[in-house]
Short mmCIF file of C-alpha atoms (C1' of nucleotides) in Angstrom, two decimals:
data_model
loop_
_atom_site.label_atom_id
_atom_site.label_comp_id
_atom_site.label_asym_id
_atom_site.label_seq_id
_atom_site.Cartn_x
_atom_site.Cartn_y
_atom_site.Cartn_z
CA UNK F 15 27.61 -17.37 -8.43
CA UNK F 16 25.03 -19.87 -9.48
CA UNK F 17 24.24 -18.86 -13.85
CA UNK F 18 21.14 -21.51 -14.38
CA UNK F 19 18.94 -19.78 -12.06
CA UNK F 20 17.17 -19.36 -15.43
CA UNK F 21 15.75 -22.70 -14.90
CA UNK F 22 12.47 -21.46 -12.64
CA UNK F 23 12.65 -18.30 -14.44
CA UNK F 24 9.74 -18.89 -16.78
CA UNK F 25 7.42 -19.36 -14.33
CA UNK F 26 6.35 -16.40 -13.19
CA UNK F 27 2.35 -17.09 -13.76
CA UNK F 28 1.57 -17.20 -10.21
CA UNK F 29 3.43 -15.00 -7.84
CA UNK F 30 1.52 -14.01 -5.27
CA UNK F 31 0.39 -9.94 -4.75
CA UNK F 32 1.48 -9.90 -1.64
CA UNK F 33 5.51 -10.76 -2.53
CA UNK F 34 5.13 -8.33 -5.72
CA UNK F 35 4.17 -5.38 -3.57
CA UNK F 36 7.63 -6.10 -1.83
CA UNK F 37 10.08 -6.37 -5.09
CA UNK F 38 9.96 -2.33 -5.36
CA UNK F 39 11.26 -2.36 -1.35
CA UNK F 40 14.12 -5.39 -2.60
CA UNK F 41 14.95 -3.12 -5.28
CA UNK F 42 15.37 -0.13 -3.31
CA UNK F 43 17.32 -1.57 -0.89
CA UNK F 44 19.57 -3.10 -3.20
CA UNK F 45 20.61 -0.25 -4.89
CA UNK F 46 21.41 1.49 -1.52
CA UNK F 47 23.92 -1.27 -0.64
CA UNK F 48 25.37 -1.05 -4.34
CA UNK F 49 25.46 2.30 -3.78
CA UNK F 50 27.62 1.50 -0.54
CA UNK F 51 29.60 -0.96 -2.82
CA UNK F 52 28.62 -3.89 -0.77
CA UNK F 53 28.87 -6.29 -3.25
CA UNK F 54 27.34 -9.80 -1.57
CA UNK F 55 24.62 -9.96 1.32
CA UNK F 56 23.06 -12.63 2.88
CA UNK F 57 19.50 -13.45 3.51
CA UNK F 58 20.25 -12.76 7.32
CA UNK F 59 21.91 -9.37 6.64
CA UNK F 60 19.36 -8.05 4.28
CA UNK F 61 17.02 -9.58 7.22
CA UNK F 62 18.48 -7.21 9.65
CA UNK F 63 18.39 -4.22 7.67
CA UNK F 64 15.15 -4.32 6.04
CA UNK F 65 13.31 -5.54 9.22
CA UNK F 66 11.88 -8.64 7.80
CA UNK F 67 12.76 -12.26 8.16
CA UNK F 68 15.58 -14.05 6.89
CA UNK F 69 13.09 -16.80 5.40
CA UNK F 70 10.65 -14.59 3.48
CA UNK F 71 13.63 -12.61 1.37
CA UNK F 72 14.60 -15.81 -0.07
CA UNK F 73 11.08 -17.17 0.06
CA UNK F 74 10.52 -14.31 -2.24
CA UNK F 75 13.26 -14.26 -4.23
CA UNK F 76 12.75 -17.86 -5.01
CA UNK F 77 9.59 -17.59 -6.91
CA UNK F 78 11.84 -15.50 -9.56
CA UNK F 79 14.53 -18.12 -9.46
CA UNK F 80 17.42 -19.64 -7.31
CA UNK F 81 19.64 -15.82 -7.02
CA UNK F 82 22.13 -16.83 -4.75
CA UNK F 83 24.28 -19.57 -3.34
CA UNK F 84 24.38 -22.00 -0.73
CA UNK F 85 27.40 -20.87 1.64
CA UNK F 86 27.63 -17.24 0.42
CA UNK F 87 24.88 -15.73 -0.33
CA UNK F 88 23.67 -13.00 -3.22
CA UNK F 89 25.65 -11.04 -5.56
CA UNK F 90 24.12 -7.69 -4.79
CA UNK F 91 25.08 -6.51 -8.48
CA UNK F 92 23.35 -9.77 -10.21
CA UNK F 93 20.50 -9.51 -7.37
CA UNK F 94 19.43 -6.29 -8.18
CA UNK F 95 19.75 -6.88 -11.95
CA UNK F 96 17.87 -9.40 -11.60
CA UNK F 97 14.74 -7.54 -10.03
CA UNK F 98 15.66 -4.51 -12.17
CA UNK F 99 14.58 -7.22 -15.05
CA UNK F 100 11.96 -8.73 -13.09
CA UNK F 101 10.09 -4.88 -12.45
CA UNK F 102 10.49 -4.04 -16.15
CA UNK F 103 13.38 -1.34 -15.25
CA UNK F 104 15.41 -2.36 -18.41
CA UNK F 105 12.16 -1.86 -20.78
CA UNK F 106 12.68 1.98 -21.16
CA UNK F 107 8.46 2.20 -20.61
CA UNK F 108 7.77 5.56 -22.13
CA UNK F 109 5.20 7.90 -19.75
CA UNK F 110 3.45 10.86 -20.52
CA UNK F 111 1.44 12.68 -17.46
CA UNK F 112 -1.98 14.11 -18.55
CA UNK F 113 -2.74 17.18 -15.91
CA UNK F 114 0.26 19.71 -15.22
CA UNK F 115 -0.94 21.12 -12.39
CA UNK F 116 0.99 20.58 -9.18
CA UNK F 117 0.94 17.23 -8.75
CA UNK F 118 2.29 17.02 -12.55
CA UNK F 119 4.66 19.50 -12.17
CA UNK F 120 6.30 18.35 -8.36
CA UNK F 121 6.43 14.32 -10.61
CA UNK F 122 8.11 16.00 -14.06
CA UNK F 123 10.58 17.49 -11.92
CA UNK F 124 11.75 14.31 -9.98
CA UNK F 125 13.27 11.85 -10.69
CA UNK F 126 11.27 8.80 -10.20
CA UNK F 127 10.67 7.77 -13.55
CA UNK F 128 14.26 8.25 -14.56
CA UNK F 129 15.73 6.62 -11.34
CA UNK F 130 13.19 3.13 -12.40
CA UNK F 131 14.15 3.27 -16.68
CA UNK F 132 10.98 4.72 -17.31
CA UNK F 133 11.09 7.63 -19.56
CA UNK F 134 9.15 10.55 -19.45
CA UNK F 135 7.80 12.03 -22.98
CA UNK F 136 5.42 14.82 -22.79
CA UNK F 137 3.47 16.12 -20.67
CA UNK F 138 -0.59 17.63 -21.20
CA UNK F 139 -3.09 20.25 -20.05
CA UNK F 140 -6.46 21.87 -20.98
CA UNK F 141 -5.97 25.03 -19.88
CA UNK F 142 -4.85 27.39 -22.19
CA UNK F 143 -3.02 29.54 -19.43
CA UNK F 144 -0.20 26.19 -18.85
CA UNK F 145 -0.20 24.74 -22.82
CA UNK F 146 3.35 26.32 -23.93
CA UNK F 147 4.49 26.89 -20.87
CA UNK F 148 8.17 24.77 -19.59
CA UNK F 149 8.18 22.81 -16.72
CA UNK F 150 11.22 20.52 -16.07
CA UNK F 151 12.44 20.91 -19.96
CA UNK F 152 9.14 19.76 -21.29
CA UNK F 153 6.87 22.11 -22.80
CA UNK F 154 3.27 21.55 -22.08
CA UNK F 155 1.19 20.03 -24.67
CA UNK F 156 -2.75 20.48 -25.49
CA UNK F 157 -5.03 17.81 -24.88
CA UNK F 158 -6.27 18.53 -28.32
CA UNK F 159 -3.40 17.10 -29.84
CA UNK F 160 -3.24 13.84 -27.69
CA UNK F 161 -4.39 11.50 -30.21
CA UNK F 162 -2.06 12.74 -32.60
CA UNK F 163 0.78 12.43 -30.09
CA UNK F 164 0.57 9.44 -28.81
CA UNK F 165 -0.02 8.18 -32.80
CA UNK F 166 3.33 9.45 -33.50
CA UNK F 167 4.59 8.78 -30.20
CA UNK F 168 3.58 5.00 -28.57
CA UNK F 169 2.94 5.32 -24.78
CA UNK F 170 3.04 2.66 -22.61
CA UNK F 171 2.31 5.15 -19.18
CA UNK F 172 -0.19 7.72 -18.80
CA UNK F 173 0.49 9.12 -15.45
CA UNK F 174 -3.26 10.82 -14.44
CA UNK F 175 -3.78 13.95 -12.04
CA UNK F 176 -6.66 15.14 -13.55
CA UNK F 177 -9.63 16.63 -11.69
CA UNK F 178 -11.71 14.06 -10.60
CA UNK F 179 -14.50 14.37 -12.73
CA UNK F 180 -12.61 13.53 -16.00
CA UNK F 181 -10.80 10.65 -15.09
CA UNK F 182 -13.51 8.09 -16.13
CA UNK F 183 -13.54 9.89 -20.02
CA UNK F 184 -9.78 10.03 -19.98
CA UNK F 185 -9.04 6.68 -18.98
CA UNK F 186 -11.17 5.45 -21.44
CA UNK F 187 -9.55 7.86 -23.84
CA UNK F 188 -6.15 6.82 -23.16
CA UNK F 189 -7.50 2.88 -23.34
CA UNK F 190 -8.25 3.59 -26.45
CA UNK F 191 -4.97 5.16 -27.41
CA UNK F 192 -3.11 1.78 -26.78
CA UNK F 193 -1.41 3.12 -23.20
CA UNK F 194 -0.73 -0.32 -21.74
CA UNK F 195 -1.07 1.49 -17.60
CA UNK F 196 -2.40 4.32 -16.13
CA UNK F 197 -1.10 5.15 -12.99
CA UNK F 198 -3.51 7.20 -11.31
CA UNK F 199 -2.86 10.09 -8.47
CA UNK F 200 -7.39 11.45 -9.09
CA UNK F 201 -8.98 10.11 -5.96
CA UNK F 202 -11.58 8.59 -8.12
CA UNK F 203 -10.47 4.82 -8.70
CA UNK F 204 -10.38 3.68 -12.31
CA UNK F 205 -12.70 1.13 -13.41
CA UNK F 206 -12.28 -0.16 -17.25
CA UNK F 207 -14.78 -3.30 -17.28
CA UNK F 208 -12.85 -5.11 -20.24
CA UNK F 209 -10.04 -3.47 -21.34
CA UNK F 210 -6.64 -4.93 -20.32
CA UNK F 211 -5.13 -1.82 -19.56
CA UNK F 212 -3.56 -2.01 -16.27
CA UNK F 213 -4.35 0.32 -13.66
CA UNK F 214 -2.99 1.52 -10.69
CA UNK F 215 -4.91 3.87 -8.59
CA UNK F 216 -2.76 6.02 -5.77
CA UNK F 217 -4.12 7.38 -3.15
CA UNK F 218 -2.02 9.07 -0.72
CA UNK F 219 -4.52 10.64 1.51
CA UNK F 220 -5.52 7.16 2.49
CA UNK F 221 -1.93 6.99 3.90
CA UNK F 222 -2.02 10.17 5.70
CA UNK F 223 -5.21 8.48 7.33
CA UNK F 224 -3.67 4.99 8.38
CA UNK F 225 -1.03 8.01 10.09
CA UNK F 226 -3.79 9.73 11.60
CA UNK F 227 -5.46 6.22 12.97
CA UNK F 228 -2.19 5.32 14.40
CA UNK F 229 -1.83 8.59 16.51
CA UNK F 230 -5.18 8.63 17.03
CA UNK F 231 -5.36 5.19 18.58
CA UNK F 232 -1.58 5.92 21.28
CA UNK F 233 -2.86 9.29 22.23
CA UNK F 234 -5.55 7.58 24.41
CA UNK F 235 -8.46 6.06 21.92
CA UNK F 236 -12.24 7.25 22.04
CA UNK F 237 -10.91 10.61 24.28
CA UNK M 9 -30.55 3.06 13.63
CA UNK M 10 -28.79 1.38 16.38
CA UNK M 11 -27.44 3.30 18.68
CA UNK M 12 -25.61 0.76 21.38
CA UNK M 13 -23.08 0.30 18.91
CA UNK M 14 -20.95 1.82 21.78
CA UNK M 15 -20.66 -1.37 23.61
CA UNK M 16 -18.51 -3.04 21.71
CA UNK M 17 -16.71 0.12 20.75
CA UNK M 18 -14.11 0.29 23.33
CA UNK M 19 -12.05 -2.89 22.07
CA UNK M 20 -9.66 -0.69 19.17
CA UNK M 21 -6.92 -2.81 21.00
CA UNK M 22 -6.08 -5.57 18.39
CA UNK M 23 -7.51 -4.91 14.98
CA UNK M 24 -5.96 -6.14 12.43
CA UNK M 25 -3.25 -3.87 10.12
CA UNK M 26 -5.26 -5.39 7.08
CA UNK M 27 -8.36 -3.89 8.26
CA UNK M 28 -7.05 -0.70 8.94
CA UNK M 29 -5.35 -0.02 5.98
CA UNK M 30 -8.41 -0.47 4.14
CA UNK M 31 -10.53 1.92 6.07
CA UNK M 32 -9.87 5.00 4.15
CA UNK M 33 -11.17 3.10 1.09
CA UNK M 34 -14.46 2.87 3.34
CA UNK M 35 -14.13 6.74 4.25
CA UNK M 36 -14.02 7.88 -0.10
CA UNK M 37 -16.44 5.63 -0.77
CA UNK M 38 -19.17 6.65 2.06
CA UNK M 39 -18.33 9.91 1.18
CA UNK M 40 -18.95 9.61 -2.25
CA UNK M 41 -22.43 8.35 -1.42
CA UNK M 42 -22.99 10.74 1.05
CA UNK M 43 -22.34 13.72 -2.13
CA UNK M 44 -25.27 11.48 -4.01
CA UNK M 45 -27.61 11.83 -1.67
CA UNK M 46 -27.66 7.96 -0.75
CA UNK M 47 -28.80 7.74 2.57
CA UNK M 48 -28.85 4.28 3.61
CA UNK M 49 -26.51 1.26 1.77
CA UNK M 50 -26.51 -2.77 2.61
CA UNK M 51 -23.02 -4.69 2.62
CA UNK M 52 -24.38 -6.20 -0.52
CA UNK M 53 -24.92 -3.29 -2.62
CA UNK M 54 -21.70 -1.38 -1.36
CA UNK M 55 -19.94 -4.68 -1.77
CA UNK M 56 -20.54 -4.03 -5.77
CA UNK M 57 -19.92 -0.76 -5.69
CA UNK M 58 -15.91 -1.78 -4.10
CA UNK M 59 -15.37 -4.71 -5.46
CA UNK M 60 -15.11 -6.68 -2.36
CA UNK M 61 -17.20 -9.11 -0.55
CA UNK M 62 -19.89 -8.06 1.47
CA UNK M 63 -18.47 -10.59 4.31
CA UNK M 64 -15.84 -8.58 4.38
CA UNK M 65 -17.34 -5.55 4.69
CA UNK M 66 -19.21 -6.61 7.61
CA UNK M 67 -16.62 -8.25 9.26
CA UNK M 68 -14.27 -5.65 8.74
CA UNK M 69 -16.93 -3.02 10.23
CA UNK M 70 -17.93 -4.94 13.39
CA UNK M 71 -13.91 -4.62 14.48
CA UNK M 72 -15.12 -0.91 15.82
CA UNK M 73 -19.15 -1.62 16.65
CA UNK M 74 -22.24 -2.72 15.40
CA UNK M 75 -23.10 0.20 13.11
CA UNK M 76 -25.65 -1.32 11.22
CA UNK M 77 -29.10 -2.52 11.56
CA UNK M 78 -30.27 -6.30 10.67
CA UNK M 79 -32.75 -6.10 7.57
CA UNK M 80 -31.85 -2.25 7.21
CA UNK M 81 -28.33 -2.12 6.16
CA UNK M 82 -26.24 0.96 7.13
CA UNK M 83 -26.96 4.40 8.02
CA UNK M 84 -24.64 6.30 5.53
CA UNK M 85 -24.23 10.06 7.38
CA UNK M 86 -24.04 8.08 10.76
CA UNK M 87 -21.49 5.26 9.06
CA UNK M 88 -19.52 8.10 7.62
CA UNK M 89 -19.56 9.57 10.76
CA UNK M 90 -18.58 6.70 12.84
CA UNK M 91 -15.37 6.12 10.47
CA UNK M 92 -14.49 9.53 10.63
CA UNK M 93 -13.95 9.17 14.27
CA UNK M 94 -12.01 6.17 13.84
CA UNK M 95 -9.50 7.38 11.68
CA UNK M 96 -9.15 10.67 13.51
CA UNK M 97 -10.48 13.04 11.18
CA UNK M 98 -12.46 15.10 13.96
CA UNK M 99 -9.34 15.09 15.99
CA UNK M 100 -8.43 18.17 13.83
CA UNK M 101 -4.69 17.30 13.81
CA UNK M 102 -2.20 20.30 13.08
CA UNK M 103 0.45 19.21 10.23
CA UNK M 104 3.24 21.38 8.49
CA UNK M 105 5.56 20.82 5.84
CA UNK M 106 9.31 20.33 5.61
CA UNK M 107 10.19 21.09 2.90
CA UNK M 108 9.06 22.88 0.36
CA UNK M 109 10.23 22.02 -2.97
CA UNK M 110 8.15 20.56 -5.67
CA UNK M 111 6.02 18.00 -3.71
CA UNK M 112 5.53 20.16 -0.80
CA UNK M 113 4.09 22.79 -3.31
CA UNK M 114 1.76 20.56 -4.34
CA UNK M 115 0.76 18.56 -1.40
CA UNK M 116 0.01 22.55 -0.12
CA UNK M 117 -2.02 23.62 -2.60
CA UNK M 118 -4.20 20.02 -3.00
CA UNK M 119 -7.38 19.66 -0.48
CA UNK M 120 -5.52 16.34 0.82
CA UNK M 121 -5.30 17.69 4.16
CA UNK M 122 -8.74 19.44 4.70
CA UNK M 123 -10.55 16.76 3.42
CA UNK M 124 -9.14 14.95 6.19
CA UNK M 125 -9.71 17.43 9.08
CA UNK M 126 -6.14 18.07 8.99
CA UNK M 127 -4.85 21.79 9.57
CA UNK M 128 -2.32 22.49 7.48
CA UNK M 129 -0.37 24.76 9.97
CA UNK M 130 2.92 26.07 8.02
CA UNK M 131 5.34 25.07 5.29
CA UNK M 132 9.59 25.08 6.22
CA UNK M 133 12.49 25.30 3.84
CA UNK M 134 16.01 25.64 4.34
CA UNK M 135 16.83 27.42 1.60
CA UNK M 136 17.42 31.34 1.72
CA UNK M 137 15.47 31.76 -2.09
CA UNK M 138 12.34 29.84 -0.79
CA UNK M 139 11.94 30.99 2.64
CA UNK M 140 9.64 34.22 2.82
CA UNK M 141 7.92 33.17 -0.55
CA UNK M 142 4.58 32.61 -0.51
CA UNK M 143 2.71 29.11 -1.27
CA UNK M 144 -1.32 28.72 -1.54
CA UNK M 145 -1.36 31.20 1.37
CA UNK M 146 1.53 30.68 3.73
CA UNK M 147 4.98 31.92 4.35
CA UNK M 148 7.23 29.59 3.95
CA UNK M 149 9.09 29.83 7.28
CA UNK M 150 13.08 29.24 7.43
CA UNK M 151 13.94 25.44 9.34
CA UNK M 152 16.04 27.66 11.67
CA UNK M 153 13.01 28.78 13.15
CA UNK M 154 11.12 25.66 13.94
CA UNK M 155 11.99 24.95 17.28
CA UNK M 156 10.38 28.39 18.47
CA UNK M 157 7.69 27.90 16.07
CA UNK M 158 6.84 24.58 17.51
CA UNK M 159 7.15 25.56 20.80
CA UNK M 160 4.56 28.01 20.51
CA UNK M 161 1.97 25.60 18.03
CA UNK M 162 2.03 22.24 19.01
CA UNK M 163 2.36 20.34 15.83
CA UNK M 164 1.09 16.98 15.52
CA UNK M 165 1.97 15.93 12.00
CA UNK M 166 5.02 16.88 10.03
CA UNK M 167 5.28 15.73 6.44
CA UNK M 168 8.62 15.05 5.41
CA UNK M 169 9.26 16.13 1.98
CA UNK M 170 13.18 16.62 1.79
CA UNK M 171 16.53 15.23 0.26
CA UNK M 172 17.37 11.86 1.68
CA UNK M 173 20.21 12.94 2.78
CA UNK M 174 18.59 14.99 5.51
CA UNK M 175 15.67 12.36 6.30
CA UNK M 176 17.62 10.82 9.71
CA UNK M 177 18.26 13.87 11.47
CA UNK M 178 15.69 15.39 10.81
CA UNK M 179 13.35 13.13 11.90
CA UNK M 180 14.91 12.80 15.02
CA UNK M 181 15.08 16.27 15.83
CA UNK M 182 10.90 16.48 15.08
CA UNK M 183 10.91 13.65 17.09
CA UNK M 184 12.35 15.69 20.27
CA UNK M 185 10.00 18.37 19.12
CA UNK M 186 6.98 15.85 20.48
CA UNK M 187 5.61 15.56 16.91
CA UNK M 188 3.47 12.78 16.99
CA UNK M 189 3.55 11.46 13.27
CA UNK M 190 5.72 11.69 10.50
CA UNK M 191 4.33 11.21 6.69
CA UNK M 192 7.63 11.00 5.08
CA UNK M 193 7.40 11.07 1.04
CA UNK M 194 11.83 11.17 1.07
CA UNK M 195 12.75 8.00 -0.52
CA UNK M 196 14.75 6.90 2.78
CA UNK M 197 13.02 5.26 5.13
CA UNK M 198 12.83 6.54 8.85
CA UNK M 199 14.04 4.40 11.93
CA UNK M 200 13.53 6.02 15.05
CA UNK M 201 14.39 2.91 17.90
CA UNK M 202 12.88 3.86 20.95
CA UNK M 203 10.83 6.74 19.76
CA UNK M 204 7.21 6.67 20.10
CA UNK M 205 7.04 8.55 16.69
CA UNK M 206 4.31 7.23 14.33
CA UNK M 207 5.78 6.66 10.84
CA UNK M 208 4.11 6.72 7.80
CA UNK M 209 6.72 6.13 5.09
CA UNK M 210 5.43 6.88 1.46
CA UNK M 211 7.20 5.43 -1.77
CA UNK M 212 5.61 6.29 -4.74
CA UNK M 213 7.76 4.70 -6.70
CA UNK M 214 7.25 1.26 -5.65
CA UNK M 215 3.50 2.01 -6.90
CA UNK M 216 4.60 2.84 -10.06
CA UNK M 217 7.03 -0.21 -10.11
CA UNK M 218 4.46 -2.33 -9.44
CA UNK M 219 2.42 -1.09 -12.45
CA UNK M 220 5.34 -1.55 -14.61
CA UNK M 221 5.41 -5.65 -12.99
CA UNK M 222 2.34 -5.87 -14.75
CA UNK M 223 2.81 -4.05 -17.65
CA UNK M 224 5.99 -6.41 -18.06
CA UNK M 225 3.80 -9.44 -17.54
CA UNK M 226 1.12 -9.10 -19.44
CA UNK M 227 3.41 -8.15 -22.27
CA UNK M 228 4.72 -11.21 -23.34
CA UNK M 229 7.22 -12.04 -20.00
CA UNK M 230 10.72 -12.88 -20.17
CA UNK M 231 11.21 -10.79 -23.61
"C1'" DT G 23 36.91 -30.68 4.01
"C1'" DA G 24 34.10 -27.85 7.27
"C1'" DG G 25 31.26 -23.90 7.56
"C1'" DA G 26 27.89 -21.16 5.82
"C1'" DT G 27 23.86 -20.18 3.69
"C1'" DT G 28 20.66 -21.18 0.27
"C1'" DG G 29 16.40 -23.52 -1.67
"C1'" DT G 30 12.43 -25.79 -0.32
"C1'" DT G 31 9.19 -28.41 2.34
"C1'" DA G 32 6.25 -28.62 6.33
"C1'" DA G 33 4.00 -26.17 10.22
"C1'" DT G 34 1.95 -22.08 11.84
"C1'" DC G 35 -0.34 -18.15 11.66
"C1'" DG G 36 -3.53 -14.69 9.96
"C1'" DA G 37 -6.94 -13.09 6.81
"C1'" DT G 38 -10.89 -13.99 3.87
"C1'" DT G 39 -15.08 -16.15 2.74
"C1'" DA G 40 -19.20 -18.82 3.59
"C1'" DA G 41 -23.02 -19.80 6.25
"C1'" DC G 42 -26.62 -18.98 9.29
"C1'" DA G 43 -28.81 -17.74 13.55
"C1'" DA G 44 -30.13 -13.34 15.63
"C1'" DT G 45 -32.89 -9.44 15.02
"C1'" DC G 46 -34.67 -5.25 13.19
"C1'" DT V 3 -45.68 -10.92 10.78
"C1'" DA V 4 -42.47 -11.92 6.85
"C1'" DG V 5 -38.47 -10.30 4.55
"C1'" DA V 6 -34.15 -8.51 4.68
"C1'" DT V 7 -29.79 -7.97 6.30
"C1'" DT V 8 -26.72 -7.74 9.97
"C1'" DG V 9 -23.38 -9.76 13.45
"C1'" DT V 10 -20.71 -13.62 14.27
"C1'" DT V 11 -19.00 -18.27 14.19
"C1'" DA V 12 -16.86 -21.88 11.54
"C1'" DA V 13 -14.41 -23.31 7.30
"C1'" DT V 14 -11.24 -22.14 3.81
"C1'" DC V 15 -7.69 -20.07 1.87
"C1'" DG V 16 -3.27 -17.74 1.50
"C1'" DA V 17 0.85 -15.93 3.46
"C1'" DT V 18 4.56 -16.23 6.81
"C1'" DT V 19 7.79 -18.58 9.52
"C1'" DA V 20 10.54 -22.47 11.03
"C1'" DA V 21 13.39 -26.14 10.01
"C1'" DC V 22 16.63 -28.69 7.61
"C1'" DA V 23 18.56 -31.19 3.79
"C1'" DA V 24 21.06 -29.79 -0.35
"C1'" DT V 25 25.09 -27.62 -1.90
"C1'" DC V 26 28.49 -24.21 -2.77
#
DNA sequence: TAGATTGTTAATCGATTAACAATC
DNA sequence: TAGATTGTTAATCGATTAACAATC
């Protein structure tokens, strides 16, 4: 397989949204097939399963660098190293979530930080009732001792699923702090005019809508 | 207020997947306003307020009808009100669970449903410790049961919250039920060729991916 | 070498923005 | 009426697809 892909690799300035919003969808696909131990796919294959075309997978994975190899195709292994590298999987990001309620509790008990090399740390509540208590291993810290925390601790994630009305004073709490992302699950977006934190707001109801307009619109429109 | 906005009503055939996807941003933030009392907004103020152009905003609005009023702006209630109806939220759409592990706790316990004017109808599990337990109010009801239970309550909306493993055959056997959606949060995608199933596959992780991209990037790229 | 498949450019398609006439 | 703001068309921009020469 071709080694100076390295070549285009620096450039990575000006990728375009809408191919970074598919790298997590490359990536999960990849590690199904490696899973499989299907070691070497072509564009056309990957094509076929993923349901997109041939020419925008290695449109794609171009703007990272030249992957594969004229006449055979990707090294599944290398591939998904590659975008592993590319998403920040091999940085070992350290998360904390701030609000163990439900939400908190349903993401400290899966694993989707562990399965993308992000590692959870701790995880935080006001109410008195939950700070002590266990959940997934982790024993629930006050949001009293945050700042001390995260002084002794550096966090790159805050993972929010707060209430609502405190997201605006926590974000700019955790800004503050040095967290380099929030990734926030309170249906109030996240504004920080000036700080280069990065956020990313969630909002999964607006999914369950796009559903909703979808059946809404087969089963016969207006009536 | 206008009120022949009907006319051009009727044409839902071709509107465009990025218009629709942003409609539920329209729906929190109308809302929102609605809660503060605001009773009447131009494209150019709520253009601010989103961060996107007022063009679009317009544009994206007269896909479904001419809701607003030249020199006036938009009627918020009746806006509201118009998009509620568009993304089916007076349809009053029955939904259960399957699945009822971490994220089906939560996802029964959060308003995310209600908000949307979606009845949350019942939760399912397959396993014996879980079934007959109670969660925010319902019974958890064993999977063995659900063709008689669907039978007699149509369901319109199952949520998918189970192992992978599971994700294929059971989303063909809901599909035989005549549910008409599935919101599937399992981290394997649904194909159902030749169903008329509506699919709403949910990856969380690639969200959280995404944030670490940027995290990555902004921190100093290849190392 | 011949065959296969990439990397990459050019063509097409769709989505966003700008502009302004229509109109409340 | 005059001012404001929509609805809508035209212009721009970006993203996707097609095509093919480069190359393994």
């Amino acid at each position: 397989m071709k080694t100076d892909g390295s070549r285009r690799e620096g450039n990575r300035d000006e990728v375009s949204p809408a191919v970074i919003k598919r790298l997590p969808r490359y990536f999960r696909y990849l590690r199904e097939l490696l899973r499989n131990d299907i070691l070497r796919i072509s564009s056309g294959e990957l094509s076929k399963l993923m349901h997109v075309t041939a020419s925008q997978i290695r449109q794609d994975l171009n703007c990272f660098g030249g992957f594969g190899q004229q006449g055979y195709g990707y090294n599944v292994k290398y591939l998904y190293g590659k975008i592993s590298e590319i998403l920040g999987v091999t940085q070992n990001y350290s998360a904390v979530i701030i609000g163990s309620g439900n939400l908190g509790r349903a993401l400290a008990s899966s694993p989707i930080f562990e399965k993308r090399g992000v590692k959870l740390a701790a995880l935080f509540d006001v109410d008195p009732d939950v700070i002590g208590t266990e959940i997934s291993g982790y024993t629930v810290l006050s949001m009293d001792t945050l700042e001390k925390y995260t002084s002794e601790n550096p966090v790159d994630i805050a993972v929010l699923t707060t209430p609502k009305e405190v997201v605006r004073e926590t974000a700019e709490r955790l800004s503050a702090l040095g967290v380099k992302g929030i990734w926030n699950f309170a249906s109030r977006e996240i504004e920080l005019p000036g700080s280069d934190v990065i956020i990313e707001n969630v909002h999964m109801g607006d999914s369950l809508m796009t559903l909703c307009y979808e059946i809404n619109r087969k089963n016969g429109e207006n009536r």
